[in-house]
Amino acid sequence: MSNRRRLAILGASGHGKVVADIAIQSGWQDLTFYDDAWPRMTRHEHWEVRGTLPMLLHDLPGFDGVIVAIGHNGIREAKLEALLAHGARVVTLVHPRATISPLARLGAGCVVVAGAVINAFAELGEGCIVNTCASVGHDCRLGACVHVAPGANVAGDAEIGRTSWIGAGAAVRQGMTIGEGAMVGAGAAVVANVGDRQVVGGVPARPLSSSPADAVDDPLADDPLADASNVLRLNLPSPQGRS
């Protein structure tokens, strides 16, 4: 328990609250938030918000672990890379009521929420989120900072590229390939491969739009979520208030 005493959480958001809850239930005792909204924001519920990312990088020696709690996949990836480049002790958090096969592999900075299931020989890259009651089947390969939203089911042997989003309640058929920076709408059924940066929705899932191929490399570049019509059709969070 001594190595689970002080945890820094980057991202004072709704997702940050979920991460904090998992941390407490996993034995972390002392939580401190950092967010670029500081100093406008100094508290997040009853936790202190101490500063911005540069201040966290300075404070790293004072923490036993650090995790990024930012929902936007590209921004989470950029922040995580900065922390790792500075030697941060990035941890993975798994809710006690999640089920993880001992044969699965999770990269640093992953968050697995209550009710989630990750099956044998699945491999998750750094910074992935497997949200409430979502499942990742056997032999799946998820790139860095993929988000499998609440209730989504990814069947076995699927491959999902970095920073892709699988919407709430979506289903991905066994053996499918989803490219980098792709977005699958809530409740969609993916029965054909999805290309890089492609936005799909419906049953069966069909393309709605796509973004320039190089946009995946810039987490702050325009993306399909910037189009309000895509947000409505996909039932994804609005760009405003993304943390």
Short mmCIF file of C-alpha atoms in Angstrom, two decimals:
data_model
loop_
_atom_site.label_atom_id
_atom_site.label_comp_id
_atom_site.label_asym_id
_atom_site.label_seq_id
_atom_site.Cartn_x
_atom_site.Cartn_y
_atom_site.Cartn_z
CA MET A 1 0.00 0.00 0.00
CA SER A 2 2.96 2.32 0.51
CA ASN A 3 3.40 2.72 -3.26
CA ARG A 4 -0.27 3.78 -3.60
CA ARG A 5 -0.27 6.79 -1.36
CA ARG A 6 -0.14 9.94 -3.49
CA LEU A 7 -1.70 10.08 -6.96
CA ALA A 8 -1.74 13.04 -9.37
CA ILE A 9 -4.69 13.18 -11.78
CA LEU A 10 -4.36 15.37 -14.87
CA GLY A 11 -7.84 16.49 -15.94
CA ALA A 12 -10.44 17.91 -13.54
CA SER A 13 -13.54 16.79 -15.42
CA GLY A 14 -16.45 14.40 -15.17
CA HIS A 15 -14.15 11.63 -16.34
CA GLY A 16 -11.69 12.81 -13.69
CA LYS A 17 -14.31 12.11 -11.03
CA VAL A 18 -14.69 8.55 -12.32
CA VAL A 19 -10.93 8.09 -12.31
CA ALA A 20 -10.70 9.45 -8.77
CA ASP A 21 -13.40 7.03 -7.62
CA ILE A 22 -11.54 4.09 -9.16
CA ALA A 23 -8.30 5.27 -7.57
CA ILE A 24 -9.86 5.42 -4.10
CA GLN A 25 -11.42 1.98 -4.51
CA SER A 26 -8.04 0.67 -5.69
CA GLY A 27 -6.27 1.84 -2.54
CA TRP A 28 -4.89 5.27 -3.43
CA GLN A 29 -5.07 7.50 -0.38
CA ASP A 30 -4.17 11.07 -1.40
CA LEU A 31 -5.41 12.51 -4.70
CA THR A 32 -4.43 15.85 -6.26
CA PHE A 33 -5.77 17.21 -9.55
CA TYR A 34 -4.00 19.28 -12.18
CA ASP A 35 -5.82 21.03 -15.02
CA ASP A 36 -5.08 23.77 -17.53
CA ALA A 37 -8.13 25.64 -16.15
CA TRP A 38 -6.06 26.51 -13.06
CA PRO A 39 -6.03 29.08 -11.44
CA ARG A 40 -9.66 29.70 -12.44
CA MET A 41 -10.36 26.26 -11.02
CA THR A 42 -8.81 25.49 -7.64
CA ARG A 43 -11.18 22.74 -6.42
CA HIS A 44 -12.74 19.71 -8.09
CA GLU A 45 -15.45 18.54 -5.72
CA HIS A 46 -13.48 18.11 -2.48
CA TRP A 47 -10.08 17.63 -4.17
CA GLU A 48 -7.47 20.34 -4.68
CA VAL A 49 -6.57 21.48 -8.21
CA ARG A 50 -2.95 22.48 -7.80
CA GLY A 51 -1.85 23.70 -11.22
CA THR A 52 -1.32 23.05 -14.93
CA LEU A 53 0.62 20.35 -16.77
CA PRO A 54 3.97 22.22 -16.56
CA MET A 55 3.48 22.51 -12.81
CA LEU A 56 2.70 18.78 -12.59
CA LEU A 57 5.90 17.99 -14.48
CA HIS A 58 7.76 20.01 -11.84
CA ASP A 59 5.92 18.26 -9.00
CA LEU A 60 6.33 14.68 -10.30
CA PRO A 61 8.88 13.59 -7.65
CA GLY A 62 6.26 14.19 -4.95
CA PHE A 63 3.83 11.60 -6.34
CA ASP A 64 3.82 7.81 -6.26
CA GLY A 65 1.82 7.72 -9.48
CA VAL A 66 0.13 9.87 -12.11
CA ILE A 67 -2.69 9.30 -14.59
CA VAL A 68 -4.35 11.34 -17.33
CA ALA A 69 -8.13 11.70 -16.90
CA ILE A 70 -9.02 13.47 -20.15
CA GLY A 71 -11.81 12.16 -22.33
CA HIS A 72 -10.63 13.53 -25.69
CA ASN A 73 -8.45 10.78 -27.11
CA GLY A 74 -5.97 12.93 -29.01
CA ILE A 75 -5.44 15.37 -26.15
CA ARG A 76 -5.09 12.48 -23.69
CA GLU A 77 -2.44 10.96 -25.95
CA ALA A 78 -0.46 14.22 -26.14
CA LYS A 79 -0.54 14.76 -22.36
CA LEU A 80 0.40 11.14 -21.69
CA GLU A 81 3.35 11.36 -24.06
CA ALA A 82 4.57 14.49 -22.28
CA LEU A 83 4.38 12.77 -18.90
CA LEU A 84 6.17 9.64 -20.10
CA ALA A 85 8.88 11.75 -21.74
CA HIS A 86 9.53 13.34 -18.32
CA GLY A 87 9.79 9.98 -16.57
CA ALA A 88 6.43 10.11 -14.81
CA ARG A 89 5.28 6.99 -12.97
CA VAL A 90 2.15 6.58 -15.07
CA VAL A 91 -0.20 4.00 -13.54
CA THR A 92 -3.12 1.94 -14.83
CA LEU A 93 -6.36 1.98 -12.85
CA VAL A 94 -8.80 -0.95 -12.83
CA HIS A 95 -12.04 -0.81 -10.89
CA PRO A 96 -12.34 -3.70 -8.41
CA ARG A 97 -15.57 -4.78 -10.14
CA ALA A 98 -14.01 -5.00 -13.59
CA THR A 99 -12.92 -8.38 -14.94
CA ILE A 100 -9.48 -8.55 -16.54
CA SER A 101 -8.02 -11.80 -17.81
CA PRO A 102 -4.55 -12.44 -16.37
CA LEU A 103 -3.59 -13.22 -19.97
CA ALA A 104 -4.54 -9.73 -21.19
CA ARG A 105 -2.00 -6.90 -21.41
CA LEU A 106 -2.76 -3.29 -20.53
CA GLY A 107 -0.42 -0.42 -21.31
CA ALA A 108 0.47 2.37 -18.92
CA GLY A 109 -2.25 4.89 -18.18
CA CYS A 110 -5.25 2.71 -19.03
CA VAL A 111 -8.52 3.14 -17.12
CA VAL A 112 -10.96 0.22 -16.79
CA VAL A 113 -14.33 1.14 -15.26
CA ALA A 114 -16.78 -0.94 -13.21
CA GLY A 115 -18.43 -3.83 -15.05
CA ALA A 116 -15.96 -3.85 -17.93
CA VAL A 117 -14.56 -7.15 -19.21
CA ILE A 118 -11.24 -7.63 -21.00
CA ASN A 119 -10.67 -11.17 -22.21
CA ALA A 120 -7.67 -13.40 -22.77
CA PHE A 121 -4.79 -12.20 -24.93
CA ALA A 122 -6.35 -8.81 -25.58
CA GLU A 123 -3.68 -6.10 -25.84
CA LEU A 124 -4.43 -2.47 -24.97
CA GLY A 125 -2.00 0.32 -25.75
CA GLU A 126 -1.16 3.19 -23.44
CA GLY A 127 -3.96 5.42 -22.19
CA CYS A 128 -6.96 3.35 -23.30
CA ILE A 129 -10.36 3.69 -21.60
CA VAL A 130 -12.70 0.71 -21.32
CA ASN A 131 -15.78 2.29 -19.84
CA THR A 132 -18.71 1.05 -17.76
CA CYS A 133 -19.89 -2.46 -18.74
CA ALA A 134 -17.95 -2.41 -22.03
CA SER A 135 -16.16 -5.53 -23.26
CA VAL A 136 -13.03 -6.24 -25.26
CA GLY A 137 -12.87 -9.77 -26.64
CA HIS A 138 -10.06 -12.26 -26.87
CA ASP A 139 -7.02 -11.42 -29.01
CA CYS A 140 -8.17 -7.83 -29.66
CA ARG A 141 -5.49 -5.23 -30.29
CA LEU A 142 -6.25 -1.64 -29.28
CA GLY A 143 -3.82 1.15 -30.12
CA ALA A 144 -2.90 3.96 -27.76
CA CYS A 145 -5.70 6.08 -26.29
CA VAL A 146 -8.66 4.19 -27.73
CA HIS A 147 -11.94 4.76 -25.84
CA VAL A 148 -14.50 1.93 -25.70
CA ALA A 149 -17.55 3.78 -24.36
CA PRO A 150 -20.13 2.46 -21.87
CA GLY A 151 -21.89 -0.72 -22.97
CA ALA A 152 -19.90 -1.12 -26.20
CA ASN A 153 -18.84 -4.64 -27.18
CA VAL A 154 -15.75 -5.39 -29.25
CA ALA A 155 -15.73 -9.03 -30.34
CA GLY A 156 -12.61 -11.16 -30.51
CA ASP A 157 -9.64 -10.60 -32.78
CA ALA A 158 -10.64 -7.05 -33.69
CA GLU A 159 -8.00 -4.37 -34.24
CA ILE A 160 -8.64 -0.71 -33.37
CA GLY A 161 -6.15 2.02 -34.27
CA ARG A 162 -4.88 4.68 -31.90
CA THR A 163 -7.19 7.47 -30.68
CA SER A 164 -10.32 5.81 -32.09
CA TRP A 165 -13.67 6.07 -30.31
CA ILE A 166 -16.20 3.23 -30.05
CA GLY A 167 -19.50 4.86 -29.04
CA ALA A 168 -21.84 3.82 -26.24
CA GLY A 169 -23.66 0.58 -26.93
CA ALA A 170 -21.87 -0.03 -30.25
CA ALA A 171 -20.94 -3.52 -31.39
CA VAL A 172 -17.85 -4.45 -33.40
CA ARG A 173 -17.99 -7.80 -35.19
CA GLN A 174 -15.22 -10.36 -34.68
CA GLY A 175 -12.13 -9.81 -36.79
CA MET A 176 -12.91 -6.24 -37.86
CA THR A 177 -10.21 -3.60 -38.36
CA ILE A 178 -10.90 0.00 -37.36
CA GLY A 179 -8.29 2.55 -38.36
CA GLU A 180 -6.64 5.37 -36.43
CA GLY A 181 -8.71 8.30 -35.23
CA ALA A 182 -11.98 6.69 -36.29
CA MET A 183 -15.33 7.29 -34.59
CA VAL A 184 -18.10 4.71 -34.28
CA GLY A 185 -21.48 6.15 -33.32
CA ALA A 186 -23.53 5.09 -30.33
CA GLY A 187 -25.49 1.90 -30.98
CA ALA A 188 -23.76 1.26 -34.31
CA ALA A 189 -23.03 -2.25 -35.56
CA VAL A 190 -19.63 -2.48 -37.28
CA VAL A 191 -19.71 -5.40 -39.75
CA ALA A 192 -17.12 -4.04 -42.22
CA ASN A 193 -13.69 -2.53 -41.76
CA VAL A 194 -13.48 1.19 -40.93
CA GLY A 195 -10.72 3.38 -42.35
CA ASP A 196 -8.49 5.93 -40.66
CA ARG A 197 -10.38 9.03 -39.44
CA GLN A 198 -13.66 7.64 -40.75
CA VAL A 199 -16.89 8.46 -38.91
CA VAL A 200 -19.52 5.71 -39.08
CA GLY A 201 -22.95 5.17 -37.56
CA GLY A 202 -26.10 3.11 -37.89
CA VAL A 203 -27.02 -0.57 -38.22
CA PRO A 204 -25.11 -1.72 -40.13
CA ALA A 205 -22.56 1.06 -39.66
CA ARG A 206 -22.04 3.24 -42.73
CA PRO A 207 -19.68 6.17 -43.34
CA LEU A 208 -20.97 9.60 -42.29
CA SER A 209 -17.85 11.67 -42.93
CA SER A 210 -14.09 11.65 -42.66
CA SER A 211 -11.30 14.07 -41.83
CA PRO A 212 -7.90 14.66 -43.47
CA ALA A 213 -5.63 11.70 -42.91
CA ASP A 214 -2.90 13.79 -41.26
CA ALA A 215 -5.30 15.25 -38.67
CA VAL A 216 -4.82 12.22 -36.43
CA ASP A 217 -1.30 13.43 -35.69
CA ASP A 218 -2.54 16.73 -34.27
CA PRO A 219 -4.76 16.26 -31.21
CA LEU A 220 -5.92 19.88 -31.42
CA ALA A 221 -6.71 19.87 -35.14
CA ASP A 222 -10.23 19.97 -36.54
CA ASP A 223 -11.97 16.62 -36.29
CA PRO A 224 -15.44 15.21 -36.98
CA LEU A 225 -16.65 16.29 -33.53
CA ALA A 226 -16.21 19.91 -34.60
CA ASP A 227 -19.23 19.42 -36.86
CA ALA A 228 -22.31 19.71 -34.65
CA SER A 229 -24.33 17.55 -37.06
CA ASN A 230 -21.89 14.68 -36.51
CA VAL A 231 -22.18 15.13 -32.75
CA LEU A 232 -25.96 14.79 -32.98
CA ARG A 233 -25.91 11.82 -35.35
CA LEU A 234 -23.29 9.94 -33.35
CA ASN A 235 -24.63 10.83 -29.90
CA LEU A 236 -21.10 11.80 -28.87
CA PRO A 237 -20.13 14.56 -26.41
CA SER A 238 -20.08 18.10 -27.73
CA PRO A 239 -16.65 19.65 -28.45
CA GLN A 240 -17.52 22.27 -25.86
CA GLY A 241 -16.60 21.10 -22.38
CA ARG A 242 -14.32 18.33 -23.57
CA SER A 243 -11.73 17.73 -20.87
#
